[in-house]
């Protein structure tokens, strides 16, 4: 790979670009630099497309979300960065994924541009929204052929400012114009801090300059300057919270995206089952399972929504097993926790536990059906008006009863469920549910009173995923149960009438799972 000759020439571009000049590559640069070459490479090109696309379907929904946010922040400027490329190693980067808040408020998904920034500028009637991004390099510039971040020779054609504006139905400007925003930053400017640390640093410096200038011009008897919003001393944190809470209830477009993600994920599970015979003959069969699912994610979506868990045998007892380097042994069960993230960034999150040879043993079936009973109990209380934590409580009551009946507890199930005890949690230490959407653990910065203690509303999408995990060396567990791990996870949409299991078409009962494997596995 050749080197970048990118020149960072403004604070805005410093915040929005990757710092290629800091990478140790100058000793191997072969980028042509002669005037003859530059003249020749900039000539004789067909005109670039200036066709304006229609506004994408998500644009109107994104506008409505911005309006809801605007109502909370009258008179304040909001800066929502997309984020930048993240270094993987030396001069290679991870695939770019825009920050979820940026995607939510613009409708720009897998085709979004690194370094882009959404600014909501206050007006007397709310806010004007503008996206700033690094426009495509002209063919008369060296960036066209020498910049591996934005040059067409490296990454292919990029849209023009006019095309992005039409696509997103938003005002769009070049990233250099973001300098004008930095120059006018004041105490009423907030930034989503985690998305772009370099840009956040620029905003912080601008706010400090404003504070210093204000302090110098303020009488000593006046109260000291403070960045304070609605009585809170961390306004940026409040913004991050509100951006999370804005996603708690999904709109109609988001719900359709979730359906598409679940459908693609279902196809991925079918691919895995059809390939089990091959996976079970390889010494690292878990890797083959992961690879088969990930192929579907790339074929039908953007990528996986999170690292696929392909946990066979005792590995199924490890909650976040992502090494996926073990064998897939007939007679064991394999726990597969996977989700396809589609191009809009919305992701499914589904777990199925499968008998590798197509048939559960008696003990495996016993554990599996106990977990399914817990999931069904949780689903039964997932209704509008219920409190979110009640979903978990319903699943835990079933888990406690079963492990008590199997002789694993030193107390009764009722005693284990008392707040000061919790013996049964030894076998399921995780929660039963989390919100789902643009992030696999969506709305993570929402307040507890809006999340765990929040009231369930129509339009919410969350998982129900109880499990039982009997570690192979756990002496509280009868020998025949040791090394068995089972989780069943579904994606649930709350409706006005109750709840819909979006992943119900993916077999769930032990009998249906066995029939599924028989049909697809041959």
Coordinates of C-alpha atoms in Angstrom, one line a residue:
X1 CA 0.0 0.0 0.0
X2 CA 1.4 3.4 -1.0
X3 CA 1.4 6.4 1.3
X4 CA -0.8 9.3 1.9
X5 CA 0.3 12.8 0.9
X6 CA -2.7 14.3 2.8
X7 CA -2.2 17.8 4.2
X8 CA -4.3 18.8 7.2
X9 CA -4.8 22.5 6.8
X10 CA -7.5 23.6 9.2
X11 CA -8.8 22.7 12.7
X12 CA -11.9 21.2 11.2
X13 CA -9.9 18.9 8.9
X14 CA -7.6 18.1 11.8
X15 CA -10.7 17.0 13.8
X16 CA -12.3 15.1 10.9
X17 CA -9.3 13.4 9.1
X18 CA -7.2 10.5 10.1
X19 CA -3.7 11.6 11.1
X20 CA -1.9 9.7 8.4
X21 CA 1.1 12.0 8.6
X22 CA 1.9 10.5 12.1
X23 CA 2.2 7.0 10.7
X24 CA 5.7 5.7 10.0
X25 CA 5.4 5.2 6.3
X26 CA 7.6 7.8 4.7
X27 CA 10.5 5.4 4.3
X28 CA 8.5 3.3 1.8
X29 CA 6.7 6.0 -0.1
X30 CA 6.5 5.4 -3.9
X31 CA 3.8 8.0 -4.7
X32 CA 4.7 9.7 -8.0
X33 CA 5.5 13.3 -7.6
X34 CA 6.8 14.7 -10.9
X35 CA 5.0 17.6 -12.5
X36 CA 4.7 15.5 -15.7
X37 CA 2.9 12.8 -13.8
X38 CA 0.6 15.3 -12.0
X39 CA -0.4 17.0 -15.3
X40 CA -1.0 13.7 -17.0
X41 CA -3.1 12.1 -14.2
X42 CA -5.3 15.1 -13.8
X43 CA -6.3 15.2 -17.5
X44 CA -8.6 13.3 -19.8
X45 CA -11.3 12.1 -17.4
X46 CA -14.9 11.8 -18.2
X47 CA -17.2 14.2 -16.2
X48 CA -18.1 13.0 -12.8
X49 CA -21.8 12.2 -12.2
X50 CA -23.9 15.1 -11.0
X51 CA -27.1 13.2 -10.8
X52 CA -29.0 14.0 -7.6
X53 CA -30.5 11.0 -5.8
X54 CA -34.0 11.3 -4.3
X55 CA -34.2 11.6 -0.5
X56 CA -33.8 8.3 1.1
X57 CA -36.8 6.8 3.0
X58 CA -35.2 7.3 6.3
X59 CA -34.7 11.1 5.8
X60 CA -38.2 12.1 7.0
X61 CA -37.9 9.9 10.1
X62 CA -34.5 11.3 10.9
X63 CA -35.9 14.8 10.6
X64 CA -38.7 13.9 13.1
X65 CA -36.0 12.6 15.5
X66 CA -34.0 15.8 15.2
X67 CA -37.2 17.8 16.0
X68 CA -37.7 15.8 19.2
X69 CA -34.2 16.5 20.2
X70 CA -34.5 20.2 19.3
X71 CA -37.4 20.6 21.7
X72 CA -35.1 19.6 24.6
X73 CA -32.3 22.1 23.7
X74 CA -33.8 25.4 22.9
X75 CA -31.2 28.0 22.1
X76 CA -28.2 25.6 22.3
X77 CA -25.9 24.4 19.5
X78 CA -25.6 20.6 19.3
X79 CA -22.6 18.9 17.7
X80 CA -23.0 15.2 16.8
X81 CA -19.9 13.8 15.1
X82 CA -20.0 10.6 13.0
X83 CA -16.5 9.7 14.2
X84 CA -13.3 8.8 12.4
X85 CA -11.5 5.8 11.1
X86 CA -10.0 3.8 14.0
X87 CA -6.5 2.4 13.7
X88 CA -6.3 -1.4 13.6
X89 CA -2.5 -1.7 13.1
X90 CA 0.2 0.6 11.8
X91 CA -1.3 2.2 8.7
X92 CA -4.4 0.0 8.5
X93 CA -7.8 0.8 9.9
X94 CA -11.0 -0.9 10.9
X95 CA -13.9 -0.6 8.6
X96 CA -15.7 2.7 9.4
X97 CA -18.9 2.7 11.3
X98 CA -20.5 6.0 12.1
X99 CA -21.6 6.7 15.7
X100 CA -25.1 5.4 16.3
X101 CA -26.4 8.9 17.4
X102 CA -25.2 10.4 14.1
X103 CA -26.8 7.6 12.1
X104 CA -30.0 8.0 14.0
X105 CA -30.3 11.7 13.4
X106 CA -29.2 11.7 9.8
X107 CA -30.4 8.4 8.4
X108 CA -26.9 7.9 7.0
X109 CA -25.8 4.2 7.6
X110 CA -23.1 2.1 6.1
X111 CA -22.5 4.6 3.3
X112 CA -21.7 7.4 5.7
X113 CA -18.4 9.3 5.5
X114 CA -15.7 9.3 8.2
X115 CA -15.2 12.7 9.8
X116 CA -18.7 14.0 9.0
X117 CA -20.3 16.2 11.7
X118 CA -24.0 17.0 12.2
X119 CA -24.6 20.5 13.7
X120 CA -27.9 21.6 15.0
X121 CA -27.7 25.4 15.1
X122 CA -30.3 27.2 17.3
X123 CA -32.8 29.5 15.6
X124 CA -35.9 31.3 16.9
X125 CA -38.0 28.4 15.8
X126 CA -35.9 25.5 16.8
X127 CA -32.7 24.4 15.1
X128 CA -31.2 24.3 11.6
X129 CA -29.5 21.0 10.8
X130 CA -26.3 20.9 8.7
X131 CA -24.0 18.1 7.9
X132 CA -20.3 18.9 7.3
X133 CA -18.2 16.4 5.5
X134 CA -15.0 16.1 3.5
X135 CA -16.2 16.5 -0.1
X136 CA -14.7 14.4 -2.8
X137 CA -11.2 15.3 -4.0
X138 CA -11.1 17.1 -7.4
X139 CA -9.1 15.3 -10.1
X140 CA -6.8 18.3 -10.3
X141 CA -5.6 17.6 -6.7
X142 CA -3.1 15.1 -5.5
X143 CA -5.7 13.8 -3.0
X144 CA -7.4 12.2 -6.0
X145 CA -4.7 9.6 -6.4
X146 CA -2.5 9.9 -3.3
X147 CA -4.9 10.1 -0.3
X148 CA -6.0 6.5 0.7
X149 CA -8.8 7.9 2.9
X150 CA -10.7 9.9 0.3
X151 CA -9.0 9.5 -3.1
X152 CA -11.0 7.7 -5.8
X153 CA -8.0 5.5 -6.8
X154 CA -8.1 4.1 -3.3
X155 CA -11.7 3.9 -2.2
X156 CA -13.8 4.5 -5.3
X157 CA -16.1 7.4 -6.3
X158 CA -17.4 9.6 -3.4
X159 CA -20.5 11.7 -3.5
X160 CA -20.6 15.4 -4.0
X161 CA -21.9 17.9 -1.4
X162 CA -25.0 18.3 -3.6
X163 CA -25.6 14.6 -3.8
X164 CA -25.4 14.1 -0.1
X165 CA -27.7 17.0 0.5
X166 CA -30.3 15.5 -1.8
X167 CA -29.9 12.0 -0.4
X168 CA -30.3 13.0 3.3
X169 CA -32.6 15.9 2.6
X170 CA -30.3 18.1 4.7
X171 CA -28.2 21.2 4.3
X172 CA -24.6 20.0 3.6
X173 CA -21.3 21.9 3.6
X174 CA -17.7 21.1 3.2
X175 CA -15.7 20.2 6.3
X176 CA -13.5 23.3 6.0
X177 CA -16.6 25.4 6.8
X178 CA -16.8 23.7 10.2
X179 CA -14.1 26.1 11.2
X180 CA -16.8 28.8 11.3
X181 CA -18.7 26.7 13.9
X182 CA -15.5 26.3 16.1
X183 CA -14.9 30.1 15.9
X184 CA -18.4 30.8 17.4
X185 CA -18.6 28.2 20.1
X186 CA -19.8 29.4 23.5
X187 CA -21.2 28.0 26.7
X188 CA -24.4 27.0 24.8
X189 CA -22.6 24.5 22.6
X190 CA -22.7 20.8 23.5
X191 CA -21.0 17.9 21.8
X192 CA -21.5 14.1 21.8
X193 CA -18.0 13.5 23.3
X194 CA -17.4 9.8 22.7
X195 CA -17.9 9.9 18.9
X196 CA -14.8 11.8 17.9
X197 CA -12.1 12.5 20.6
X198 CA -10.1 14.9 18.3
X199 CA -13.1 17.0 17.4
X200 CA -14.2 17.0 21.1
X201 CA -10.8 18.3 22.0
X202 CA -11.2 21.2 19.5
X203 CA -14.7 22.0 21.0
X204 CA -13.3 21.9 24.5
X205 CA -10.5 24.3 23.6
X206 CA -13.0 26.7 21.9
X207 CA -15.2 26.6 25.0
X208 CA -12.2 27.3 27.3
X209 CA -11.3 30.3 25.1
X210 CA -14.9 31.5 25.3
X211 CA -14.8 31.1 29.1
X212 CA -11.5 32.9 29.4
X213 CA -12.7 35.8 27.3
X214 CA -16.0 36.0 29.2
X215 CA -14.2 36.0 32.5
X216 CA -11.9 38.8 31.5
X217 CA -14.9 40.9 30.5
X218 CA -17.0 40.1 33.6
X219 CA -16.9 42.1 36.8
X220 CA -15.3 40.3 39.7
X221 CA -18.5 40.7 41.6
X222 CA -20.4 38.6 39.0
X223 CA -20.8 34.9 39.5
X224 CA -18.1 32.8 38.0
X225 CA -18.5 31.3 34.6
X226 CA -19.8 27.8 34.5
X227 CA -20.9 25.4 31.7
X228 CA -24.2 24.5 33.1
X229 CA -27.4 23.2 31.5
X230 CA -30.7 22.9 33.3
X231 CA -28.9 22.9 36.6
X232 CA -26.6 20.0 35.7
X233 CA -22.8 20.4 35.7
X234 CA -22.1 18.0 32.8
X235 CA -24.2 19.1 29.9
X236 CA -22.4 16.9 27.4
X237 CA -23.2 13.9 29.5
X238 CA -26.8 15.0 29.6
X239 CA -26.8 15.2 25.8
X240 CA -25.4 11.7 25.5
X241 CA -28.1 10.5 27.8
X242 CA -30.8 12.2 25.8
X243 CA -29.4 10.8 22.5
X244 CA -29.7 7.3 24.1
X245 CA -33.2 7.8 25.4
X246 CA -34.3 9.2 22.1
X247 CA -33.9 5.6 20.7
X248 CA -35.9 3.8 23.5
X249 CA -39.1 3.9 21.3
X250 CA -38.6 2.9 17.7
X251 CA -40.5 4.6 14.8
X252 CA -42.1 2.7 12.0
X253 CA -39.0 2.8 9.8
X254 CA -36.8 1.5 12.5
X255 CA -39.2 -1.4 13.2
X256 CA -39.1 -2.4 9.6
X257 CA -35.3 -2.3 9.7
X258 CA -35.4 -4.6 12.7
X259 CA -37.6 -7.1 10.8
X260 CA -35.1 -7.1 7.9
X261 CA -32.2 -7.7 10.3
X262 CA -34.0 -10.6 12.0
X263 CA -34.9 -12.1 8.6
X264 CA -31.3 -12.0 7.5
X265 CA -30.2 -13.5 10.8
X266 CA -32.6 -16.3 10.4
X267 CA -31.0 -17.1 7.0
X268 CA -27.6 -17.1 8.7
X269 CA -28.7 -19.7 11.2
X270 CA -30.1 -21.9 8.4
X271 CA -26.7 -21.6 6.7
X272 CA -24.9 -22.7 9.9
X273 CA -27.2 -25.8 10.3
X274 CA -26.7 -26.8 6.6
X275 CA -22.9 -26.7 7.2
X276 CA -22.8 -28.5 10.6
X277 CA -21.7 -31.7 9.1
X278 CA -18.5 -30.0 7.7
X279 CA -18.0 -27.8 10.8
X280 CA -18.1 -30.9 13.1
X281 CA -15.2 -32.5 11.3
X282 CA -12.7 -29.6 11.7
X283 CA -10.5 -29.2 14.7
X284 CA -11.6 -25.6 15.0
X285 CA -15.2 -26.1 13.9
X286 CA -16.4 -23.1 15.9
X287 CA -14.5 -20.9 13.5
X288 CA -16.3 -22.5 10.6
X289 CA -19.6 -21.8 12.2
X290 CA -18.6 -18.2 12.8
X291 CA -17.4 -17.9 9.2
X292 CA -20.6 -19.3 7.7
X293 CA -22.8 -16.9 9.6
X294 CA -20.5 -14.0 8.9
X295 CA -20.7 -14.7 5.2
X296 CA -24.5 -14.3 5.4
X297 CA -24.0 -11.0 7.3
X298 CA -21.8 -9.6 4.5
X299 CA -24.1 -11.0 1.8
X300 CA -27.4 -9.7 3.2
X301 CA -26.3 -6.8 5.3
X302 CA -23.4 -4.6 6.3
X303 CA -21.6 -7.0 8.7
X304 CA -22.3 -8.7 12.0
X305 CA -23.8 -6.5 14.7
X306 CA -21.3 -7.9 17.2
X307 CA -18.7 -10.7 17.4
X308 CA -20.4 -13.9 16.7
X309 CA -20.4 -16.4 19.6
X310 CA -20.1 -20.0 18.4
X311 CA -19.6 -21.9 21.7
X312 CA -19.7 -25.7 21.5
X313 CA -19.6 -28.1 24.4
X314 CA -18.2 -26.6 27.7
X315 CA -17.5 -23.3 25.8
X316 CA -21.3 -22.7 25.9
X317 CA -20.9 -22.0 29.6
X318 CA -18.7 -19.0 28.8
X319 CA -21.1 -16.1 28.3
X320 CA -19.1 -14.1 25.8
X321 CA -17.0 -16.9 24.2
X322 CA -15.7 -15.2 21.0
X323 CA -12.4 -17.1 20.6
X324 CA -14.4 -19.7 18.6
X325 CA -11.4 -21.9 18.3
X326 CA -12.8 -25.2 19.6
X327 CA -14.2 -28.3 17.9
X328 CA -17.9 -28.9 17.3
X329 CA -18.4 -32.4 18.7
X330 CA -21.4 -34.6 17.9
X331 CA -23.2 -35.3 21.2
X332 CA -22.5 -31.7 22.5
X333 CA -24.7 -28.7 22.1
X334 CA -23.5 -25.6 20.4
X335 CA -24.7 -22.2 21.5
X336 CA -24.7 -19.6 18.7
X337 CA -25.3 -16.0 19.6
X338 CA -25.3 -13.9 16.4
X339 CA -27.0 -11.0 14.6
X340 CA -26.8 -9.5 11.2
X341 CA -26.4 -5.7 11.0
X342 CA -28.0 -4.4 7.9
X343 CA -26.9 -1.4 5.9
X344 CA -28.9 1.0 8.0
X345 CA -26.9 -0.3 11.0
X346 CA -29.9 -1.9 12.8
X347 CA -29.0 -5.3 14.1
X348 CA -30.7 -8.4 15.3
X349 CA -29.4 -10.3 18.4
X350 CA -30.6 -13.9 18.5
X351 CA -29.3 -17.1 20.2
X352 CA -30.1 -20.7 19.5
X353 CA -28.7 -23.7 21.2
X354 CA -28.4 -26.7 18.8
X355 CA -27.6 -30.4 19.3
X356 CA -24.6 -31.0 17.0
X357 CA -25.7 -34.4 16.0
X358 CA -29.3 -33.3 15.6
X359 CA -30.8 -34.9 18.8
X360 CA -30.8 -33.6 22.4
X361 CA -29.8 -36.0 25.1
X362 CA -32.3 -36.4 27.9
X363 CA -30.4 -34.1 30.2
X364 CA -29.7 -31.5 27.4
X365 CA -33.4 -31.5 26.6
X366 CA -34.3 -31.0 30.2
X367 CA -32.1 -28.0 30.5
X368 CA -33.2 -26.6 27.2
X369 CA -36.9 -26.8 27.9
X370 CA -36.3 -25.2 31.3
X371 CA -34.7 -22.2 29.6
X372 CA -37.5 -22.0 27.1
X373 CA -40.0 -22.0 29.9
X374 CA -38.2 -19.1 31.5
X375 CA -38.2 -17.2 28.2
X376 CA -41.9 -17.8 27.7
X377 CA -42.6 -16.6 31.3
X378 CA -40.7 -13.4 30.5
X379 CA -42.5 -12.9 27.2
X380 CA -45.8 -13.2 29.0
X381 CA -45.1 -10.1 31.1
X382 CA -43.6 -8.0 28.4
X383 CA -46.6 -5.8 27.8
X384 CA -47.2 -2.0 27.7
X385 CA -47.5 -0.7 31.2
X386 CA -45.2 -3.3 32.8
X387 CA -41.9 -2.2 34.3
X388 CA -38.9 -3.4 32.3
X389 CA -37.2 -5.2 35.2
X390 CA -40.3 -7.4 35.7
X391 CA -39.4 -9.2 32.5
X392 CA -36.2 -10.4 34.2
X393 CA -38.0 -11.2 37.4
X394 CA -40.4 -13.5 35.6
X395 CA -37.5 -15.5 34.0
X396 CA -35.6 -15.7 37.2
X397 CA -38.6 -17.3 39.1
X398 CA -38.6 -20.1 36.6
X399 CA -34.8 -20.5 36.7
X400 CA -34.8 -20.6 40.5
X401 CA -37.5 -23.3 40.6
X402 CA -35.7 -25.6 38.2
X403 CA -32.3 -25.5 39.7
X404 CA -33.9 -26.0 43.2
X405 CA -35.8 -29.0 41.9
X406 CA -32.5 -30.4 40.5
X407 CA -30.9 -30.2 43.9
X408 CA -28.4 -27.5 43.1
X409 CA -29.4 -24.9 45.8
X410 CA -28.8 -25.0 49.6
X411 CA -32.2 -23.2 50.0
X412 CA -35.6 -23.3 48.5
X413 CA -36.4 -21.5 45.3
X414 CA -38.5 -18.9 47.2
X415 CA -35.6 -18.3 49.6
X416 CA -33.1 -18.0 46.7
X417 CA -35.3 -15.3 45.1
X418 CA -35.2 -13.1 48.2
X419 CA -33.3 -9.8 47.5
X420 CA -30.5 -10.6 49.9
X421 CA -29.9 -14.1 48.5
X422 CA -29.8 -15.0 44.8
X423 CA -28.2 -18.4 45.0
X424 CA -29.8 -19.3 41.6
X425 CA -27.9 -16.5 39.9
X426 CA -24.8 -18.7 40.1
X427 CA -26.2 -20.5 37.0
X428 CA -27.3 -17.3 35.1
X429 CA -25.4 -14.2 36.2
X430 CA -26.5 -12.0 33.2
X431 CA -29.7 -10.1 32.7
X432 CA -32.7 -11.3 30.8
X433 CA -33.2 -8.4 28.5
X434 CA -31.6 -5.3 26.9
X435 CA -32.8 -2.8 24.4
X436 CA -31.9 -3.4 20.8
X437 CA -31.6 -1.3 17.6
X438 CA -28.7 0.6 16.2
X439 CA -26.5 -0.9 18.9
X440 CA -26.7 -4.5 20.1
X441 CA -27.0 -3.0 23.6
X442 CA -29.0 0.0 22.5
X443 CA -29.8 3.1 24.6
X444 CA -27.0 2.1 27.0
X445 CA -26.6 5.7 28.4
X446 CA -30.3 6.1 29.3
X447 CA -31.1 6.7 32.9
X448 CA -32.0 3.8 35.1
X449 CA -35.5 5.2 35.6
X450 CA -36.0 5.2 31.9
X451 CA -34.4 1.8 31.3
X452 CA -34.4 -0.9 33.9
X453 CA -37.0 0.9 36.0
X454 CA -38.8 2.3 33.0
X455 CA -42.3 1.5 31.9
X456 CA -42.6 -0.6 28.7
X457 CA -44.1 1.3 25.8
X458 CA -45.3 0.3 22.3
X459 CA -42.4 0.7 19.9
X460 CA -39.8 -0.6 22.2
X461 CA -37.6 -3.5 20.9
X462 CA -35.6 -5.6 23.3
X463 CA -34.2 -9.1 23.8
X464 CA -35.5 -11.9 26.0
X465 CA -32.6 -14.2 26.6
X466 CA -32.6 -16.4 29.7
X467 CA -30.0 -19.2 30.0
X468 CA -28.5 -21.9 32.2
X469 CA -24.8 -22.5 32.4
X470 CA -23.4 -25.4 34.3
X471 CA -19.7 -25.0 34.4
X472 CA -17.7 -28.3 33.9
X473 CA -16.0 -27.9 37.3
X474 CA -18.9 -26.7 39.4
X475 CA -19.3 -29.1 42.3
X476 CA -22.8 -27.8 43.2
X477 CA -24.0 -29.3 39.9
X478 CA -24.8 -33.0 39.4
X479 CA -22.2 -34.6 37.2
X480 CA -24.6 -35.2 34.3
X481 CA -25.4 -31.5 34.0
X482 CA -21.8 -30.3 34.0
X483 CA -20.5 -28.7 30.8
X484 CA -24.0 -27.9 29.5
X485 CA -24.8 -24.3 28.5
X486 CA -28.1 -23.3 27.0
X487 CA -29.4 -19.8 26.0
X488 CA -32.5 -19.0 24.0
X489 CA -32.7 -15.4 22.8
X490 CA -35.4 -13.7 20.8
X491 CA -36.0 -10.1 19.7
X492 CA -39.3 -8.7 21.0
X493 CA -41.3 -5.7 19.7
X494 CA -43.8 -4.2 22.0
X495 CA -47.1 -3.3 20.3
X496 CA -50.3 -1.6 21.5
X497 CA -51.9 -5.0 22.0
X498 CA -49.0 -6.7 23.7
X499 CA -45.8 -8.1 22.3
X500 CA -44.6 -9.7 19.1
X501 CA -41.7 -12.1 18.9
X502 CA -39.9 -10.9 15.8
X503 CA -37.7 -14.0 15.7
X504 CA -40.6 -16.5 16.3
X505 CA -40.1 -18.1 12.9
X506 CA -36.7 -19.4 14.0
X507 CA -37.5 -22.7 15.8
X508 CA -37.5 -22.5 19.6
X509 CA -38.8 -25.7 21.1
X510 CA -36.6 -28.8 21.5
X511 CA -38.8 -30.8 19.1
X512 CA -38.8 -28.0 16.5
X513 CA -35.1 -27.5 16.7
X514 CA -34.5 -31.2 16.1
X515 CA -36.8 -31.1 13.1
X516 CA -35.1 -28.0 11.8
X517 CA -31.7 -29.7 11.9
X518 CA -33.1 -32.8 10.2
X519 CA -34.6 -30.7 7.4
X520 CA -31.6 -28.6 6.7
X521 CA -28.7 -30.8 7.8
X522 CA -29.7 -33.8 5.7

